[in-house]
Coordinates of C-alpha atoms in Angstrom, one line a residue:
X1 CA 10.9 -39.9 7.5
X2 CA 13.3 -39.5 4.6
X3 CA 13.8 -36.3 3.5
X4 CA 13.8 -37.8 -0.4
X5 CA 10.1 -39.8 0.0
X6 CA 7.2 -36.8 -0.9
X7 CA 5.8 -35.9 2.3
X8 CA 2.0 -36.4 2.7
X9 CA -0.5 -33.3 2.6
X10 CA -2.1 -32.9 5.7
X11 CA -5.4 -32.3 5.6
X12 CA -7.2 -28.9 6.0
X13 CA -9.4 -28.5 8.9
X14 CA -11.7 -27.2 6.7
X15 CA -11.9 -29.2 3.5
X16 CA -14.6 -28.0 1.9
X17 CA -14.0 -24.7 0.8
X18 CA -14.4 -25.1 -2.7
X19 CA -12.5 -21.9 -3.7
X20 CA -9.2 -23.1 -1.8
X21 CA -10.1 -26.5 -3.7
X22 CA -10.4 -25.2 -7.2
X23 CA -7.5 -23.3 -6.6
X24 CA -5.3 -26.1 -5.5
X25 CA -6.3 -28.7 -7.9
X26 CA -6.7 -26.5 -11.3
X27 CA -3.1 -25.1 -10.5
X28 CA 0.2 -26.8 -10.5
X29 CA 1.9 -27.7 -7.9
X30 CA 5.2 -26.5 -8.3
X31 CA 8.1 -28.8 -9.0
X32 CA 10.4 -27.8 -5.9
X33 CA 6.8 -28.2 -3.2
X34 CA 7.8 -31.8 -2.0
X35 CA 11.8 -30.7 -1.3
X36 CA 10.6 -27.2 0.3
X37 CA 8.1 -28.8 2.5
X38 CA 10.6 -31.8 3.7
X39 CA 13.1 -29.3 4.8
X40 CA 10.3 -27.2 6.7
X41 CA 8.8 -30.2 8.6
X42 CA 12.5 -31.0 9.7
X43 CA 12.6 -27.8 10.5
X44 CA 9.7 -27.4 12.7
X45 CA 9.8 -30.8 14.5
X46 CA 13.4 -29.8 15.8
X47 CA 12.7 -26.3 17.0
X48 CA 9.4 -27.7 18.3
X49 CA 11.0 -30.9 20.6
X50 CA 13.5 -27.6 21.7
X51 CA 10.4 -25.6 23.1
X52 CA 11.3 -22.9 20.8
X53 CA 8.4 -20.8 18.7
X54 CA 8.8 -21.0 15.1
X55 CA 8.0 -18.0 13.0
X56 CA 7.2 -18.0 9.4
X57 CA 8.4 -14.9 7.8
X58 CA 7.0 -14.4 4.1
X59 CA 9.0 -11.5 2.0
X60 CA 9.5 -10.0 -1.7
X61 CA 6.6 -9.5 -4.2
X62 CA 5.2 -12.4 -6.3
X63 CA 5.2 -12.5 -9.8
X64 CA 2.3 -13.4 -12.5
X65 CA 3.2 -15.1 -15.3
X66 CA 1.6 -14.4 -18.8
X67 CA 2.6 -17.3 -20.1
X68 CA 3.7 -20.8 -19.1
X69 CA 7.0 -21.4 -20.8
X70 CA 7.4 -17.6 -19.0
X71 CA 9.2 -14.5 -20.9
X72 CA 7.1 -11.9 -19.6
X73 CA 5.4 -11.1 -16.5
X74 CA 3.9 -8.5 -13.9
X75 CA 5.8 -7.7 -10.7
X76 CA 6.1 -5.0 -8.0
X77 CA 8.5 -2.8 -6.9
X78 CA 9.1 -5.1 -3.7
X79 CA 12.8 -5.7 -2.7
X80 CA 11.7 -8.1 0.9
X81 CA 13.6 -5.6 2.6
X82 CA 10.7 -5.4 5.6
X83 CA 10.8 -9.6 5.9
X84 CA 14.6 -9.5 5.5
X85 CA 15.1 -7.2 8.5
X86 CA 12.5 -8.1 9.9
X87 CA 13.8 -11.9 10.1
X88 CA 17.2 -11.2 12.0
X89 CA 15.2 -8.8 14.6
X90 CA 13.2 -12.0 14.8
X91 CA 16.2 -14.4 15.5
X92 CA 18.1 -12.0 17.5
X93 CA 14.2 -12.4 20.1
X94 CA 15.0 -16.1 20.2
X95 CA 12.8 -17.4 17.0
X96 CA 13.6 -20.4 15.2
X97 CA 12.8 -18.5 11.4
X98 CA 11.6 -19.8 8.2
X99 CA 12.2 -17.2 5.7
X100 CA 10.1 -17.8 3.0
X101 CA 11.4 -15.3 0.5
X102 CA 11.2 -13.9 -3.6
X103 CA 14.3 -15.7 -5.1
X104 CA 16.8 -12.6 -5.7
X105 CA 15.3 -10.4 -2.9
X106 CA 17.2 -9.2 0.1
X107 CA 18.5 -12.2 2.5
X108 CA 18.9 -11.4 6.4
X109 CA 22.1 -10.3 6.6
X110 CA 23.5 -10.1 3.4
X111 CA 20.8 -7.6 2.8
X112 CA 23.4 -5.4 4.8
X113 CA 25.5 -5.5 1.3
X114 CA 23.6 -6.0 -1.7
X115 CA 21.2 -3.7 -1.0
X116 CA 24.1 -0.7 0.1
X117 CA 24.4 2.2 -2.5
X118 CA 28.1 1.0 -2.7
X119 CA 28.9 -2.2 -4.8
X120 CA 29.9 -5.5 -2.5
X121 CA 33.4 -5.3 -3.3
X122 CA 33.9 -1.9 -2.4
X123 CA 33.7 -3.2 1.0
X124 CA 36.5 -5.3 0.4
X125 CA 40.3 -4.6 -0.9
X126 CA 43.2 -7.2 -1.4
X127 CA 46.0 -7.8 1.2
X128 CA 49.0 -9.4 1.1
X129 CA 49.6 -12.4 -0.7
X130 CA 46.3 -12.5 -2.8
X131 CA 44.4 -12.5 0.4
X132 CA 40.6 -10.4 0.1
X133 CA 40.2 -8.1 3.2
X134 CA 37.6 -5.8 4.9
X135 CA 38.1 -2.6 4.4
X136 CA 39.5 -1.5 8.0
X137 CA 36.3 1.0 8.0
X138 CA 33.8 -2.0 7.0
X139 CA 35.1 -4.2 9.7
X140 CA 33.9 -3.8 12.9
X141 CA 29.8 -4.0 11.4
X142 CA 30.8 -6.7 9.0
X143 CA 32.6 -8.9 11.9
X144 CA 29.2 -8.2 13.6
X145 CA 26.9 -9.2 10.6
X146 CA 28.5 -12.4 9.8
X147 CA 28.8 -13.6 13.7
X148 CA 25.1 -13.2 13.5
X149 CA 24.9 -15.1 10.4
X150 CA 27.3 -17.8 11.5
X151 CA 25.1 -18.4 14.7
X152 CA 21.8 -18.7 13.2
X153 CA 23.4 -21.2 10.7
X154 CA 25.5 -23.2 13.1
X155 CA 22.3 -23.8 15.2
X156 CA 19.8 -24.1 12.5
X157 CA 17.9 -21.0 13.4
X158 CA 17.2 -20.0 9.7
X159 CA 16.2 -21.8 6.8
X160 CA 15.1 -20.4 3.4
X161 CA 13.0 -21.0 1.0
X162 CA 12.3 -19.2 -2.2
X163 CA 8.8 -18.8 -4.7
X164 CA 8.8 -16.7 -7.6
X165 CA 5.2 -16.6 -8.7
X166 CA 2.0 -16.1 -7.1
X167 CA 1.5 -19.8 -7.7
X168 CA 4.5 -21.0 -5.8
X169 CA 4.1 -18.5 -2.7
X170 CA 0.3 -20.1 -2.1
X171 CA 1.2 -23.7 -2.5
X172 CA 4.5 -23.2 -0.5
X173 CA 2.3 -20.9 2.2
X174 CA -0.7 -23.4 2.7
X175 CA 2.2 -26.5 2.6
X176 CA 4.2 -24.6 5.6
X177 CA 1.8 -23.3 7.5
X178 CA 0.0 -27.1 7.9
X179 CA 3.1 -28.1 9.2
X180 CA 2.8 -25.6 11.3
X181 CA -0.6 -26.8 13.4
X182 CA 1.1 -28.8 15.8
X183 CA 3.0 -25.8 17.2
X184 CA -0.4 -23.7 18.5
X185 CA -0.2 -20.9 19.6
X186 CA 3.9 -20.4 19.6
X187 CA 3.5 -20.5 16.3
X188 CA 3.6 -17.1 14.5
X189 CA 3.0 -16.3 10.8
X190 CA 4.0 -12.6 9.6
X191 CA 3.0 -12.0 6.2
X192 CA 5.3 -9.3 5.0
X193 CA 5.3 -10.4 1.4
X194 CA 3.6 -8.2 -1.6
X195 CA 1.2 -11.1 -3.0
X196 CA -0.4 -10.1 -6.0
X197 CA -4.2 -9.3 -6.3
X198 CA -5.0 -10.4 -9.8
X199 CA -3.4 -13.4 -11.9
X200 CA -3.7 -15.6 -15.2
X201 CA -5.5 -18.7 -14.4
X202 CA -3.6 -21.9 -15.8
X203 CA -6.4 -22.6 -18.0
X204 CA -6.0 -19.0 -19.6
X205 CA -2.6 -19.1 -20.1
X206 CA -0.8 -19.9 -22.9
X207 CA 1.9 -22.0 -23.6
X208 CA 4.6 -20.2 -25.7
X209 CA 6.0 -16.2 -25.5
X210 CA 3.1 -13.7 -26.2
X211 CA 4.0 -12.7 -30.3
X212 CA 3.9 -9.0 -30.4
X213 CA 4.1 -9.6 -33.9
X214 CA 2.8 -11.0 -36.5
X215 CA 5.8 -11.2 -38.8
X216 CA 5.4 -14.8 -40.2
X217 CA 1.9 -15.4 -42.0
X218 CA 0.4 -18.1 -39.8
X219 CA 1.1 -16.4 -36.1
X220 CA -1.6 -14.3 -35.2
X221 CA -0.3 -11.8 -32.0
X222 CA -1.8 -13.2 -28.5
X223 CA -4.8 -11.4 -27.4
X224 CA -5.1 -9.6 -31.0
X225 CA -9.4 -9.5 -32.3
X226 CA -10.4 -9.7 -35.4
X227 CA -12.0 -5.5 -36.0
X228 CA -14.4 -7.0 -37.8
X229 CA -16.3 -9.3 -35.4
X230 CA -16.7 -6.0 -33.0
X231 CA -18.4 -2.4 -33.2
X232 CA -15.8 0.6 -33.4
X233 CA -17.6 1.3 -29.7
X234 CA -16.3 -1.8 -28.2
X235 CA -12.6 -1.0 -29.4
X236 CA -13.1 2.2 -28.0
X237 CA -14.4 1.0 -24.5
X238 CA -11.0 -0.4 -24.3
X239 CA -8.8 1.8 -26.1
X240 CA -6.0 3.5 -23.7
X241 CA -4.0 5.1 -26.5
X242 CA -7.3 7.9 -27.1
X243 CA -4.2 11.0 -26.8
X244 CA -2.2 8.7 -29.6
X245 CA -2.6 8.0 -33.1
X246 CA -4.7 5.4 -33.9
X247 CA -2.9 1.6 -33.0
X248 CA -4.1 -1.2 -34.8
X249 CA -5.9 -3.9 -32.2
X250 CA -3.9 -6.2 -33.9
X251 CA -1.0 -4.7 -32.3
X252 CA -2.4 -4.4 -28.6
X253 CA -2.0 -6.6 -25.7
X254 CA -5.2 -6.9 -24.0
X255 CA -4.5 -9.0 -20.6
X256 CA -7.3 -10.3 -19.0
X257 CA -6.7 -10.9 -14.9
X258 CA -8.5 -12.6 -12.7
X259 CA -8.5 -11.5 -8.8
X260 CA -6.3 -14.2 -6.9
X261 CA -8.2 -15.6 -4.6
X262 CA -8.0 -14.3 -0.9
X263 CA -6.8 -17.2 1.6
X264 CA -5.8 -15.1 4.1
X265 CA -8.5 -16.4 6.1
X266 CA -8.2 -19.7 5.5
X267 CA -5.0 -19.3 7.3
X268 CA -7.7 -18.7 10.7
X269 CA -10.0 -21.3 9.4
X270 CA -8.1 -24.1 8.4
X271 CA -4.4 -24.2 7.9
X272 CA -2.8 -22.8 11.0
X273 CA -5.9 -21.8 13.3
X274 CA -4.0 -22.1 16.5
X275 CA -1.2 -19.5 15.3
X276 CA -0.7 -16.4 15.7
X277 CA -1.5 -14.7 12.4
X278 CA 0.1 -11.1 11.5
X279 CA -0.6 -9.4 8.4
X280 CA 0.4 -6.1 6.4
X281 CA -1.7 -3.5 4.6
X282 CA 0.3 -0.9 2.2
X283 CA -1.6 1.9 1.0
X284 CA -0.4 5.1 -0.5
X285 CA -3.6 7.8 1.0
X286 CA -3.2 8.4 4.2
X287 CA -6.8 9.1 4.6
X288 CA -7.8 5.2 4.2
X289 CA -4.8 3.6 5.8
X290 CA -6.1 2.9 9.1
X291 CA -9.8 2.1 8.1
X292 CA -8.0 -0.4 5.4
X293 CA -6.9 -2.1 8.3
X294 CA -9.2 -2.4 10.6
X295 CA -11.2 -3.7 7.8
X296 CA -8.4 -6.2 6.7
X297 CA -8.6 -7.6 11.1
X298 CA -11.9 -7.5 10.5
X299 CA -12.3 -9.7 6.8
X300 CA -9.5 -12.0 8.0
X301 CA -9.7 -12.4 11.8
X302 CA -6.2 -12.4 11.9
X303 CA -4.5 -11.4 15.4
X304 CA -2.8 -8.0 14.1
X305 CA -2.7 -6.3 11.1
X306 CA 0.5 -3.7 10.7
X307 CA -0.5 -0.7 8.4
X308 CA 2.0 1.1 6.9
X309 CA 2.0 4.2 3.5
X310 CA 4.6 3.8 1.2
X311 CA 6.6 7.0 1.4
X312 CA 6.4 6.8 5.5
X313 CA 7.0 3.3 6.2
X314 CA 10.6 3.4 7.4
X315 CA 9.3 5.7 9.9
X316 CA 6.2 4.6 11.2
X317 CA 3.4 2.4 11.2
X318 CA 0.7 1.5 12.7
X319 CA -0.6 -1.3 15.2
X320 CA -4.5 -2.2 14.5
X321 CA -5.4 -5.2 16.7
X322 CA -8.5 -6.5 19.1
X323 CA -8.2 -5.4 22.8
X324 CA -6.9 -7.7 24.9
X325 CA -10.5 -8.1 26.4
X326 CA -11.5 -8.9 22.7
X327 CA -13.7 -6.4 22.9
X328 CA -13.1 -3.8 20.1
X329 CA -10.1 -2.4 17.9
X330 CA -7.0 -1.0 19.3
X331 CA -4.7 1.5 17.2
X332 CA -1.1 2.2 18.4
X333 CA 1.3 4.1 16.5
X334 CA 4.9 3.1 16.3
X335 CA 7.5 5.7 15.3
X336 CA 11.2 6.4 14.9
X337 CA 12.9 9.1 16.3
X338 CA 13.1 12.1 14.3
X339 CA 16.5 13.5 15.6
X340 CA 19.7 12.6 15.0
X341 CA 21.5 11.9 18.3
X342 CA 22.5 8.5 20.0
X343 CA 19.1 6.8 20.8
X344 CA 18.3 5.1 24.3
X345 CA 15.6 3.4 25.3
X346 CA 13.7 6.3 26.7
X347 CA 14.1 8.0 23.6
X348 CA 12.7 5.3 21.7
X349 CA 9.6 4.9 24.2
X350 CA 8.6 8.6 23.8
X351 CA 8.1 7.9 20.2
X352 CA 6.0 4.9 20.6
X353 CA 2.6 6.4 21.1
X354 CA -1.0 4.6 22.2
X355 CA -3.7 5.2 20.1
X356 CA -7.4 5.2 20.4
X357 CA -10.2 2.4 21.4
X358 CA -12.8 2.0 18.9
X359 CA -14.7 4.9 17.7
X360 CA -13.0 7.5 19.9
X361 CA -11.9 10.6 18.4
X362 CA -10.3 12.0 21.2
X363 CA -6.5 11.4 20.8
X364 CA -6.5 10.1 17.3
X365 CA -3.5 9.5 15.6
X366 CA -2.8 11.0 12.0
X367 CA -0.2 9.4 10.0
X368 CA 3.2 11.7 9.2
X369 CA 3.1 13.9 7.0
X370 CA 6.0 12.7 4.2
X371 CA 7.1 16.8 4.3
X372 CA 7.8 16.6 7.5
X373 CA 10.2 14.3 7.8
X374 CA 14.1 14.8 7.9
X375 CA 16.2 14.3 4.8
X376 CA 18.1 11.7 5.6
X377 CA 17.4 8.3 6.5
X378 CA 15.9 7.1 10.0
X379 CA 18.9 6.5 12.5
X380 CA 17.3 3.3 13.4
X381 CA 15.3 0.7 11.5
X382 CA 11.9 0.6 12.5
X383 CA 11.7 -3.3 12.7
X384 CA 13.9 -3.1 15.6
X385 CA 10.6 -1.5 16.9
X386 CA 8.2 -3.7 16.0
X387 CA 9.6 -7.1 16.4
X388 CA 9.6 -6.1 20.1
X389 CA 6.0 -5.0 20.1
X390 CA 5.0 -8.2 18.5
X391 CA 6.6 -10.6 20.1
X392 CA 5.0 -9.3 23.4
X393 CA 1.1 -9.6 21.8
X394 CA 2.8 -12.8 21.1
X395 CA 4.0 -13.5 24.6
X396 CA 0.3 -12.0 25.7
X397 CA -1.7 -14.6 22.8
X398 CA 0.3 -17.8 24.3
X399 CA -0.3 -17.3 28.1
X400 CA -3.8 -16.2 26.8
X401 CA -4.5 -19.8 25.2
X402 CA -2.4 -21.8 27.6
X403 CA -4.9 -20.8 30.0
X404 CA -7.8 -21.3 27.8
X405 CA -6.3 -25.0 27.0

């Protein structure tokens, strides 16, 4: 097939599902779905006809538009550095990758750069001639970084695709992970991106920039109510400026969100139900981080869900996935070294600690405590631990279904 004629939608093995149906057909499509999802089937029918396992990799936060000609919208603070390292740990374990990424956030390996503290060309200085040069101090680890680049280019190991709203990352998602059926289960998906919970349904959104004022007789501010069709105790209900002076409504934004709908288990049910499925829960309370997750396996039946806090997830996370009997949960902590010495393998091992079966107290794991950790940055990154720990529960699901087939 041409990569220039539309390529068909496959159909879900579950098409009834009337959310995932409303969704899809009250949305837009978005313009660049047909090129993305050519270049992915090509993608995945060559790595598949080489016998090599295809990872999706999502990455970056998704934005929510407030209006469809967009000037403003809501974000998070998400820079896709987890999918970005996470994707070259992934290539360097012999994964074809599809890096399905936040246009602007960090890229595998030139995520080395433009996210240092010291500006690109600071790494660089001019030789003789006009030439551009390596500082001789850069050299060695930028020699290394781009060899790794060259190779997963030259042999097509890596392709890219970016989203920038909520909208695009579902269509793309669902679109990619179709094509991803006839793989089973050496197909992997790891969902590392920071998808929004609420959103602006088409319907509700409106065309031009949000007016924040209303300068010009005949525009009226989006979202502004006319005082006198409600009591003072409705604006009240909804007043956030109580500690201010008073603020005309006229002069608020009120936005109105819905919650995006939750596919994550329609990844199980219909659009990749042979894969592998690995998801991420971020929390910020320690206290609900692990219960969050094993409630996130639960809701979704995905295969593994990788729990992680905010201010500790460079350092360690946390493993919550069935027993291999498929009888109960399994927690296992995975940590970085807190020392600064060269690390070996035994080093690395010690810090990689089992956790608990279901419901058993004895040897439970509590998460770090963000005072005790050093002041300086972990000497490794802790994707180069758990790319390793998932690809064997990976290894572990494929011998597990082969059989089963």
């Amino acid at each position: 097939m041409s990569s220039t004629q539309p390529p068909p939608e496959i159909p879900s093995a579950n098409p009834i599902d009337p959310v995932e149906h409303d969704y899809f057909t009250l949305n837009p499509a978005p313009a660049s779905l047909q090129k993305h999802t050519s270049l992915a089937r090509d993608f995945i029918t060559t790595h598949a006809s080489a016998g090599r396992r295809v990872v999706l990799v999502t990455s970056g936060g998704t934005t929510v538009p407030l209006e469809r000609q967009t000037v403003r919208f809501i974000d998070n603070f998400s820079a896709g550095t987890r999918g970005a390292t996470s994707a070259e740990y992934f290539l360097e374990a012999g994964y074809a990758v599809i890096f399905l990424y936040r246009e602007f956030s960090l890229l595998p390996y030139s995520r080395h750069y433009s996210h240092a503290t010291n500006c690109f060309l600071d790494f660089l200085h001019e030789g003789p001639n006009g030439s551009v040069l390596a500082r001789e101090e850069y050299t060695e680890k930028m020699l290394a970084v781009l060899r790794k680049y060259q190779a997963a280019k030259r042999d097509n190991l890596l392709l890219t695709i970016p989203f920038v709203t909520i909208n695009d990352y579902l269509f793309i998602l669902r679109s990619i992970a179709q094509l991803m059926r006839p793989l089973g289960p050496s197909g992997l998906l790891y969902l590392a991106a920071a998808v929004s919970d609420f959103f602006v349904p088409n319907e509700r959104m409106v065309e031009h920039k949000i007016q924040s004022t209303d300068a010009s007789p005949n525009i009226r501010p989006q979202g502004a109510e006319d005082r006198q069709d409600q009591g003072q105790q409705d604006d009240e209900a909804f007043d956030n400026f109580d500690s201010s002076p008073l603020i005309p409504r006229s002069k608020r934004l009120v936005i109105d969100l819905d919650p995006v709908p939750k596919f994550l288990k329609n990844l199980v049910d219909g659009w990749a139900p042979e894969g592998m499925i690995v998801s991420f829960k971020l929390e910020t309370d320690p206290e609900i981080l692990v219960s969050k997750a094993r409630y996130s396996l639960e809701r979704y039946q995905h295969h593994l869900v990788i729990g992680n806090l905010l201010v500790t997830r460079k350092w360690e996370v946390v493993f919550v996935a069935r027993s291999e009997e498929g009888e109960g949960i399994r927690e296992e902590w995975i940590r970085v070294p807190r020392r600064r010495k060269t690390l070996s393998k035994i080093d690395i091992e010690v810090d990689r600690e089992g956790g608990r079966e279901d419901g058993g107290e004895k040897g439970k794991e509590r998460p770090l405590d963000p005072k005790d950790l050093p002041d300086y940055e972990p000497e490794i990154e802790i994707e180069s631990l758990i790319i390793p720990a998932v690809k064997k529960l990976h290894d572990t699901y494929i011998q597990r279904n082969t059989r089963e087939s």
